[in-house]
Short mmCIF file of C-alpha atoms in Angstrom, two decimals:
data_model
loop_
_atom_site.label_atom_id
_atom_site.label_comp_id
_atom_site.label_asym_id
_atom_site.label_seq_id
_atom_site.Cartn_x
_atom_site.Cartn_y
_atom_site.Cartn_z
CA MET V 52 97.72 24.90 102.75
CA SER V 53 100.33 26.53 100.55
CA PRO V 54 99.34 28.77 97.60
CA ALA V 55 101.02 26.32 95.20
CA VAL V 56 98.81 23.45 96.40
CA VAL V 57 95.69 25.63 96.13
CA ASP V 58 96.59 26.61 92.57
CA TYR V 59 97.24 22.97 91.68
CA LEU V 60 93.89 21.83 93.10
CA GLY V 61 92.16 24.65 91.22
CA PHE V 62 93.84 23.52 88.04
CA LEU V 63 92.65 19.93 88.58
CA ALA V 64 89.11 21.17 89.26
CA ARG V 65 89.05 23.11 86.00
CA ILE V 66 90.34 20.06 84.10
CA ALA V 67 87.68 17.84 85.70
CA THR V 68 84.94 20.37 84.91
CA GLY V 69 86.08 20.56 81.31
CA LEU V 70 86.09 16.78 80.96
CA VAL V 71 82.59 16.52 82.43
CA ALA V 72 81.33 19.20 80.04
CA LEU V 73 82.99 17.48 77.09
CA ALA V 74 81.46 14.13 78.06
CA PHE V 75 78.05 15.79 78.34
CA VAL V 76 78.32 17.29 74.84
CA VAL V 77 79.57 14.02 73.34
CA GLY V 78 76.69 12.20 75.02
CA ILE V 79 74.14 14.58 73.49
CA ILE V 80 75.66 14.17 70.01
CA ALA V 81 75.78 10.39 70.35
CA SER V 82 72.17 10.27 71.51
CA SER V 83 70.99 12.39 68.61
CA ARG V 84 72.84 10.21 66.12
CA LYS V 85 71.52 7.07 67.76
CA GLY V 86 68.02 8.33 67.17
CA ASP V 87 68.71 8.43 63.43
CA ARG V 88 70.11 4.93 63.32
CA PRO V 89 67.91 2.01 62.35
CA LYS V 90 66.88 -0.29 65.15
CA LYS V 91 68.24 -3.80 65.27
CA GLY V 92 66.60 -5.86 62.58
CA GLU V 93 65.56 -2.79 60.62
CA GLY V 94 67.38 -1.39 57.63
CA GLN V 95 68.67 1.78 56.06
CA LEU V 96 68.53 2.92 52.46
CA LYS V 97 71.87 4.05 51.09
CA VAL V 98 71.87 6.23 47.97
CA ARG V 99 75.02 6.83 45.95
CA LEU V 100 75.67 8.76 42.73
CA LEU V 101 77.65 6.40 40.51
CA ASN V 102 78.68 9.28 38.26
CA ASP V 103 81.04 10.33 41.07
CA PHE V 104 82.62 6.87 41.08
CA TYR V 105 83.29 6.98 37.34
CA ARG V 106 84.51 10.57 37.63
CA LYS V 107 87.13 9.53 40.20
CA LEU V 108 88.39 6.81 37.88
CA HIS V 109 88.70 9.28 35.02
CA ARG V 110 90.43 11.90 37.18
CA ALA V 111 93.10 9.43 38.25
CA VAL V 112 94.00 8.90 34.59
CA GLU V 113 93.66 12.60 33.67
CA LYS V 114 96.30 13.55 36.23
CA VAL V 115 98.81 11.57 34.22
CA LEU V 116 97.65 12.34 30.69
CA LEU V 117 96.79 16.07 30.80
CA SER V 118 99.03 19.09 31.19
CA LYS V 119 98.60 21.39 34.18
CA ALA V 120 96.84 24.00 32.06
CA GLU V 121 94.47 21.45 30.55
CA LEU V 122 93.78 19.93 33.95
CA LYS V 123 93.08 23.34 35.48
CA ALA V 124 90.61 24.27 32.73
CA LEU V 125 88.84 20.92 33.05
CA ARG V 126 88.56 21.20 36.84
CA LYS V 127 87.17 24.71 36.58
CA SER V 128 84.44 23.53 34.23
CA GLU V 129 83.62 20.58 36.49
CA GLU V 130 83.47 22.73 39.63
CA LYS V 131 81.00 25.08 37.96
CA ALA V 132 78.69 22.17 37.11
CA GLU V 133 79.08 20.67 40.60
CA LYS V 134 78.15 23.96 42.28
CA LYS V 135 74.98 24.16 40.24
CA VAL V 136 73.99 20.63 41.22
CA ALA V 137 74.85 21.32 44.88
CA LYS V 138 72.66 24.43 44.81
CA ASP V 139 69.66 23.19 42.85
CA GLY V 140 69.91 19.40 43.26
CA LEU V 141 70.06 16.76 40.56
CA SER V 142 66.73 17.93 39.18
CA SER V 143 68.53 21.03 37.88
CA THR V 144 70.35 18.92 35.30
CA ASN V 145 67.02 17.81 33.80
CA ARG V 146 68.77 14.63 32.74
CA PRO V 147 67.25 11.15 32.79
CA LYS V 148 67.81 9.20 35.98
CA VAL V 149 69.04 5.61 35.92
CA PHE V 150 68.27 3.84 39.20
CA VAL V 151 70.64 0.92 39.77
CA ILE V 152 69.83 -1.93 42.15
CA ASP V 153 71.60 -5.24 42.77
CA PHE V 154 70.11 -8.64 43.47
CA LYS V 155 72.35 -11.54 44.42
CA GLY V 156 70.12 -14.52 45.02
CA ASP V 157 70.63 -17.48 47.33
CA ILE V 158 68.55 -20.63 47.43
CA ARG V 159 65.68 -18.91 49.28
CA ALA V 160 65.95 -15.54 47.53
CA SER V 161 66.52 -13.87 50.89
CA GLY V 162 67.67 -10.71 49.08
CA VAL V 163 64.00 -9.95 48.44
CA GLU V 164 63.87 -8.36 51.91
CA SER V 165 66.10 -5.56 50.61
CA LEU V 166 64.76 -5.61 47.06
CA ARG V 167 61.19 -4.82 48.09
CA HIS V 168 62.28 -1.62 49.86
CA GLU V 169 64.60 -0.56 47.04
CA VAL V 170 61.76 -0.92 44.55
CA THR V 171 59.41 1.05 46.79
CA ALA V 172 61.99 3.84 47.11
CA LEU V 173 62.70 4.20 43.40
CA LEU V 174 59.04 4.02 42.37
CA GLY V 175 58.46 7.16 44.42
CA HIS V 176 60.84 9.11 42.17
CA ALA V 177 61.26 7.35 38.81
CA ARG V 178 59.45 9.12 35.95
CA LYS V 179 57.52 7.13 33.40
CA ASP V 180 58.95 7.29 29.86
CA VAL V 181 61.93 9.32 31.13
CA ASP V 182 63.89 7.37 33.73
CA GLU V 183 65.19 3.81 33.75
CA VAL V 184 65.86 1.05 36.26
CA VAL V 185 68.87 -1.23 35.84
CA VAL V 186 68.88 -4.46 37.85
CA ARG V 187 72.25 -6.19 38.13
CA LEU V 188 71.02 -9.72 38.66
CA GLU V 189 72.92 -12.78 39.79
CA SER V 190 71.15 -15.97 40.82
CA PRO V 191 71.15 -19.69 39.96
CA GLY V 192 67.60 -20.02 41.28
CA GLY V 193 66.06 -21.65 44.33
CA THR V 194 62.69 -22.09 45.98
CA VAL V 195 59.48 -21.47 44.07
CA ASP V 196 57.91 -19.24 46.71
CA GLY V 197 61.09 -17.21 47.29
CA TYR V 198 61.71 -16.45 43.63
CA GLY V 199 58.03 -15.97 42.97
CA LEU V 200 58.05 -13.11 45.47
CA ALA V 201 61.32 -11.68 44.11
CA ALA V 202 59.91 -11.70 40.58
CA SER V 203 56.77 -9.96 41.85
CA GLN V 204 58.90 -7.07 43.10
CA LEU V 205 60.33 -6.51 39.62
CA THR V 206 56.84 -6.80 38.18
CA ARG V 207 55.96 -3.67 40.19
CA ILE V 208 58.50 -1.70 38.15
CA ARG V 209 57.25 -3.07 34.85
CA GLU V 210 53.61 -2.34 35.71
CA ALA V 211 54.51 1.23 36.69
CA GLY V 212 55.62 1.82 33.10
CA ILE V 213 59.28 2.38 34.02
CA GLN V 214 61.82 1.10 31.50
CA MET V 215 63.69 -1.79 33.15
CA THR V 216 66.95 -3.32 31.95
CA ILE V 217 68.22 -6.56 33.48
CA THR V 218 71.96 -7.23 33.27
CA ILE V 219 73.39 -10.72 33.76
CA ASP V 220 77.16 -10.82 34.27
CA ASN V 221 77.45 -14.33 35.73
CA VAL V 222 74.25 -16.33 36.04
CA ALA V 223 70.48 -15.87 36.00
CA ALA V 224 69.11 -19.36 35.67
CA SER V 225 65.87 -21.06 36.70
CA GLY V 226 64.28 -18.78 39.33
CA GLY V 227 66.92 -16.19 38.44
CA TYR V 228 65.75 -16.21 34.83
CA MET V 229 62.14 -15.96 35.98
CA MET V 230 63.19 -12.58 37.42
CA ALA V 231 65.28 -11.62 34.39
CA CYS V 232 62.56 -12.23 31.81
CA ILE V 233 60.46 -9.41 33.31
CA GLY V 234 62.86 -6.77 32.00
CA ASN V 235 62.02 -4.71 28.94
CA LYS V 236 65.58 -5.49 27.87
CA VAL V 237 67.84 -8.32 29.03
CA LEU V 238 71.62 -8.05 28.65
CA SER V 239 74.03 -10.95 29.08
CA ALA V 240 77.80 -11.12 29.39
CA PRO V 241 79.37 -13.44 26.78
CA PHE V 242 79.80 -16.33 29.21
CA ALA V 243 76.89 -15.66 31.56
CA VAL V 244 74.56 -18.62 32.10
CA THR V 245 70.82 -18.20 31.52
CA GLY V 246 67.80 -20.38 30.99
CA SER V 247 67.25 -23.57 33.00
CA ILE V 248 63.49 -23.14 32.73
CA GLY V 249 62.53 -26.24 34.64
CA VAL V 250 61.70 -27.61 38.07
CA VAL V 251 63.71 -30.18 39.99
CA SER V 252 63.32 -31.79 43.38
CA GLY V 253 65.27 -34.48 45.15
CA ILE V 254 64.56 -36.15 48.46
CA PRO V 255 66.47 -39.05 50.04
CA ASN V 256 64.63 -42.01 51.50
CA VAL V 257 66.13 -44.08 54.31
CA ASN V 258 63.15 -46.33 54.94
CA ARG V 259 64.96 -49.52 53.97
CA LEU V 260 67.86 -48.61 56.25
CA LEU V 261 65.46 -48.13 59.15
CA LYS V 262 63.78 -51.46 58.45
CA LYS V 263 67.17 -53.15 58.37
CA HIS V 264 67.66 -52.03 61.96
CA ASP V 265 64.08 -52.88 62.98
CA ILE V 266 63.04 -49.23 63.27
CA ASP V 267 59.48 -48.31 62.33
CA TYR V 268 58.57 -44.80 61.21
CA GLU V 269 54.89 -43.98 61.05
CA VAL V 270 53.48 -41.28 58.76
CA VAL V 271 49.93 -40.27 59.69
CA THR V 272 48.08 -37.88 57.38
CA ALA V 273 44.60 -36.45 56.94
CA GLY V 274 44.06 -35.94 53.24
CA GLN V 275 45.00 -38.35 50.48
CA TYR V 276 47.96 -36.35 49.19
CA LYS V 277 49.06 -34.52 52.34
CA ARG V 278 52.47 -36.22 52.15
CA THR V 279 53.24 -37.70 48.75
CA LEU V 280 56.92 -38.44 49.40
CA THR V 281 58.73 -38.71 52.74
CA THR V 282 62.31 -39.12 53.86
CA PHE V 283 61.73 -41.78 56.50
CA GLY V 284 58.43 -43.42 55.55
CA GLU V 285 57.77 -45.91 52.77
CA ASN V 286 56.96 -44.17 49.48
CA THR V 287 54.41 -45.54 47.04
CA GLU V 288 54.17 -45.40 43.26
CA GLU V 289 50.93 -43.42 43.59
CA GLY V 290 52.73 -40.87 45.76
CA ARG V 291 55.56 -40.57 43.25
CA GLU V 292 53.17 -39.98 40.38
CA LYS V 293 51.31 -37.31 42.34
CA TYR V 294 54.56 -35.62 43.27
CA LYS V 295 55.68 -35.63 39.63
CA ALA V 296 52.32 -34.12 38.65
CA GLU V 297 52.87 -31.32 41.18
CA LEU V 298 56.26 -30.53 39.64
CA GLU V 299 54.73 -30.53 36.16
CA ALA V 300 52.08 -28.06 37.34
CA ILE V 301 54.79 -25.72 38.64
CA HIS V 302 56.62 -26.07 35.32
CA VAL V 303 53.49 -25.05 33.42
CA LEU V 304 53.17 -21.94 35.60
CA PHE V 305 56.85 -21.16 35.07
CA LYS V 306 56.54 -21.42 31.28
CA GLY V 307 53.40 -19.30 31.26
CA PHE V 308 55.13 -16.60 33.29
CA VAL V 309 58.12 -16.45 30.94
CA SER V 310 55.86 -16.42 27.87
CA GLN V 311 53.90 -13.50 29.31
CA TYR V 312 56.97 -11.26 29.30
CA ARG V 313 58.78 -12.77 26.29
CA PRO V 314 55.96 -13.83 23.95
CA SER V 315 58.26 -14.28 20.95
CA LEU V 316 60.10 -17.15 22.67
CA ASP V 317 59.60 -20.70 21.45
CA ILE V 318 58.83 -21.67 25.02
CA ASP V 319 58.68 -25.43 24.45
CA ALA V 320 62.12 -25.34 22.83
CA VAL V 321 63.78 -23.45 25.70
CA ALA V 322 61.80 -24.79 28.68
CA THR V 323 63.63 -28.12 28.74
CA GLY V 324 65.65 -27.35 31.86
CA GLU V 325 68.77 -26.64 29.78
CA ALA V 326 70.97 -23.60 30.37
CA TRP V 327 72.94 -21.66 27.76
CA PHE V 328 75.85 -19.23 27.61
CA GLY V 329 75.50 -15.71 26.23
CA ALA V 330 75.63 -16.17 22.45
CA ASP V 331 73.47 -19.30 22.50
CA ALA V 332 70.97 -17.61 24.80
CA LEU V 333 70.83 -14.66 22.40
CA GLN V 334 70.20 -16.97 19.45
CA ARG V 335 67.31 -18.61 21.31
CA GLY V 336 65.76 -15.28 22.31
CA LEU V 337 66.38 -15.59 26.04
CA VAL V 338 68.37 -12.33 26.06
CA ASP V 339 68.42 -9.26 23.83
CA GLU V 340 72.07 -8.18 23.70
CA ILE V 341 75.54 -9.40 24.63
CA GLN V 342 76.87 -6.72 26.93
CA THR V 343 78.20 -6.46 30.50
CA SER V 344 76.64 -4.24 33.13
CA ASP V 345 79.86 -2.19 33.30
CA GLU V 346 79.75 -1.41 29.59
CA TYR V 347 76.06 -0.54 29.70
CA LEU V 348 76.31 1.80 32.69
CA GLN V 349 79.46 3.49 31.44
CA GLY V 350 77.59 4.34 28.27
CA LYS V 351 74.99 6.17 30.37
CA VAL V 352 77.36 8.29 32.47
CA ASP V 353 77.51 11.32 30.17
CA SER V 354 73.78 11.47 29.47
CA SER V 355 72.17 10.34 32.74
CA ASP V 356 72.43 10.54 36.51
CA LEU V 357 73.22 7.04 37.77
CA ILE V 358 71.72 6.55 41.22
CA HIS V 359 72.58 3.36 43.11
CA LEU V 360 70.10 2.23 45.77
CA SER V 361 70.99 -0.29 48.45
CA TYR V 362 68.75 -1.16 51.39
CA GLU V 363 70.99 -2.67 54.06
CA ILE V 364 69.33 -4.60 56.85
CA ARG V 365 71.05 -4.26 60.20
CA LYS V 366 72.05 -7.59 61.69
CA LYS V 367 70.46 -8.49 65.00
CA GLY V 368 72.56 -9.15 68.07
CA GLY V 369 76.29 -9.01 68.70
CA PHE V 370 79.23 -10.72 67.06
CA LYS V 371 78.55 -14.15 68.54
CA GLU V 372 74.89 -14.03 67.54
CA ARG V 373 75.76 -12.96 63.99
CA ILE V 374 78.27 -15.80 63.68
CA GLY V 375 75.61 -18.17 64.98
CA LEU V 376 73.08 -16.90 62.45
CA THR V 377 75.62 -17.30 59.65
CA LEU V 378 76.37 -20.89 60.62
CA ALA V 379 72.67 -21.58 61.00
CA GLY V 380 72.08 -20.15 57.53
CA VAL V 381 74.74 -22.42 56.04
CA ALA V 382 73.24 -25.44 57.78
CA GLU V 383 69.74 -24.45 56.68
CA THR V 384 70.83 -24.15 53.06
CA ALA V 385 72.54 -27.55 53.20
CA LEU V 386 69.48 -29.19 54.72
CA ALA V 387 67.21 -27.43 52.24
CA ARG V 388 69.20 -28.86 49.34
CA LEU V 389 68.86 -32.29 50.90
CA PHE V 390 65.27 -32.35 52.12
CA ASP V 391 63.24 -29.36 50.91
CA ARG V 392 60.85 -30.37 48.14
CA ARG V 393 60.44 -26.74 47.02
CA VAL V 394 64.06 -26.36 45.97
CA GLY V 395 64.63 -26.53 42.25
CA MET V 396 63.28 -23.50 40.37
#
């Protein structure tokens, strides 16, 4: 074998050894990172300082407006403050903390799965009579049990003695308003929709259609009011009256809950199921101020540390499974609107 061939084979061997070593190192790093990742179906809390976001917006404008000398002096001052925070942490600023969480509600208030963990996280650090929680809320309402649980999560903040401000930029109606009323202060954008303190339920009945085609549908129950109204069976006037009484009972609970947190409200005047835009809601005492969440938070940037918390739940399965779950969720929501007696708060 010629010396050239030997040298070439030696070169290939060194390359192969290097690649194996590199793969080994990459595998170790990947394994260590994988250990920190949440398992499928679990979640991860993401924490972000919103002051940095606002600072980036301001810097983009400052580059155009300020001279080089002014910009240099400003950056020097900012770097000094940033180094102190990096060294000692946010606690070194001794400024109030504003914890910001978002809730975007669907018909079943499924966002409560993230909300409960976000509330738990902030309650471990928020200081009574010093810090504040801002909830950016958006929901037209939904099921009684779903929004009852979501409201209970916000109640934890209120009972801990932490100042809580609810901001409504688009809509917080029905079950959404049941959550909003818990806040020490409720802010509404000028055209945000609030109110709708009522309960509604609709259920189709195809019994006559079945009879027309000689199809019998039997409903067998144990308990006089186990099934007051059905989709396929024949409904009775007694069943309708009982069902209406159940809705009225839920409405009484709803009104009592709102009155507990907003005792100055004329509850009978606003609990008619009607919804109102910002100014009208303010006049009726449903909200405290007309202000957007952006305006409110921007006013806190210079005096407080704005900390955004977001608990993100990792989706189970691969792409096909996630698509399937999404389609199933859409179908479930559609069917719930059609058949589910709980829908309507």
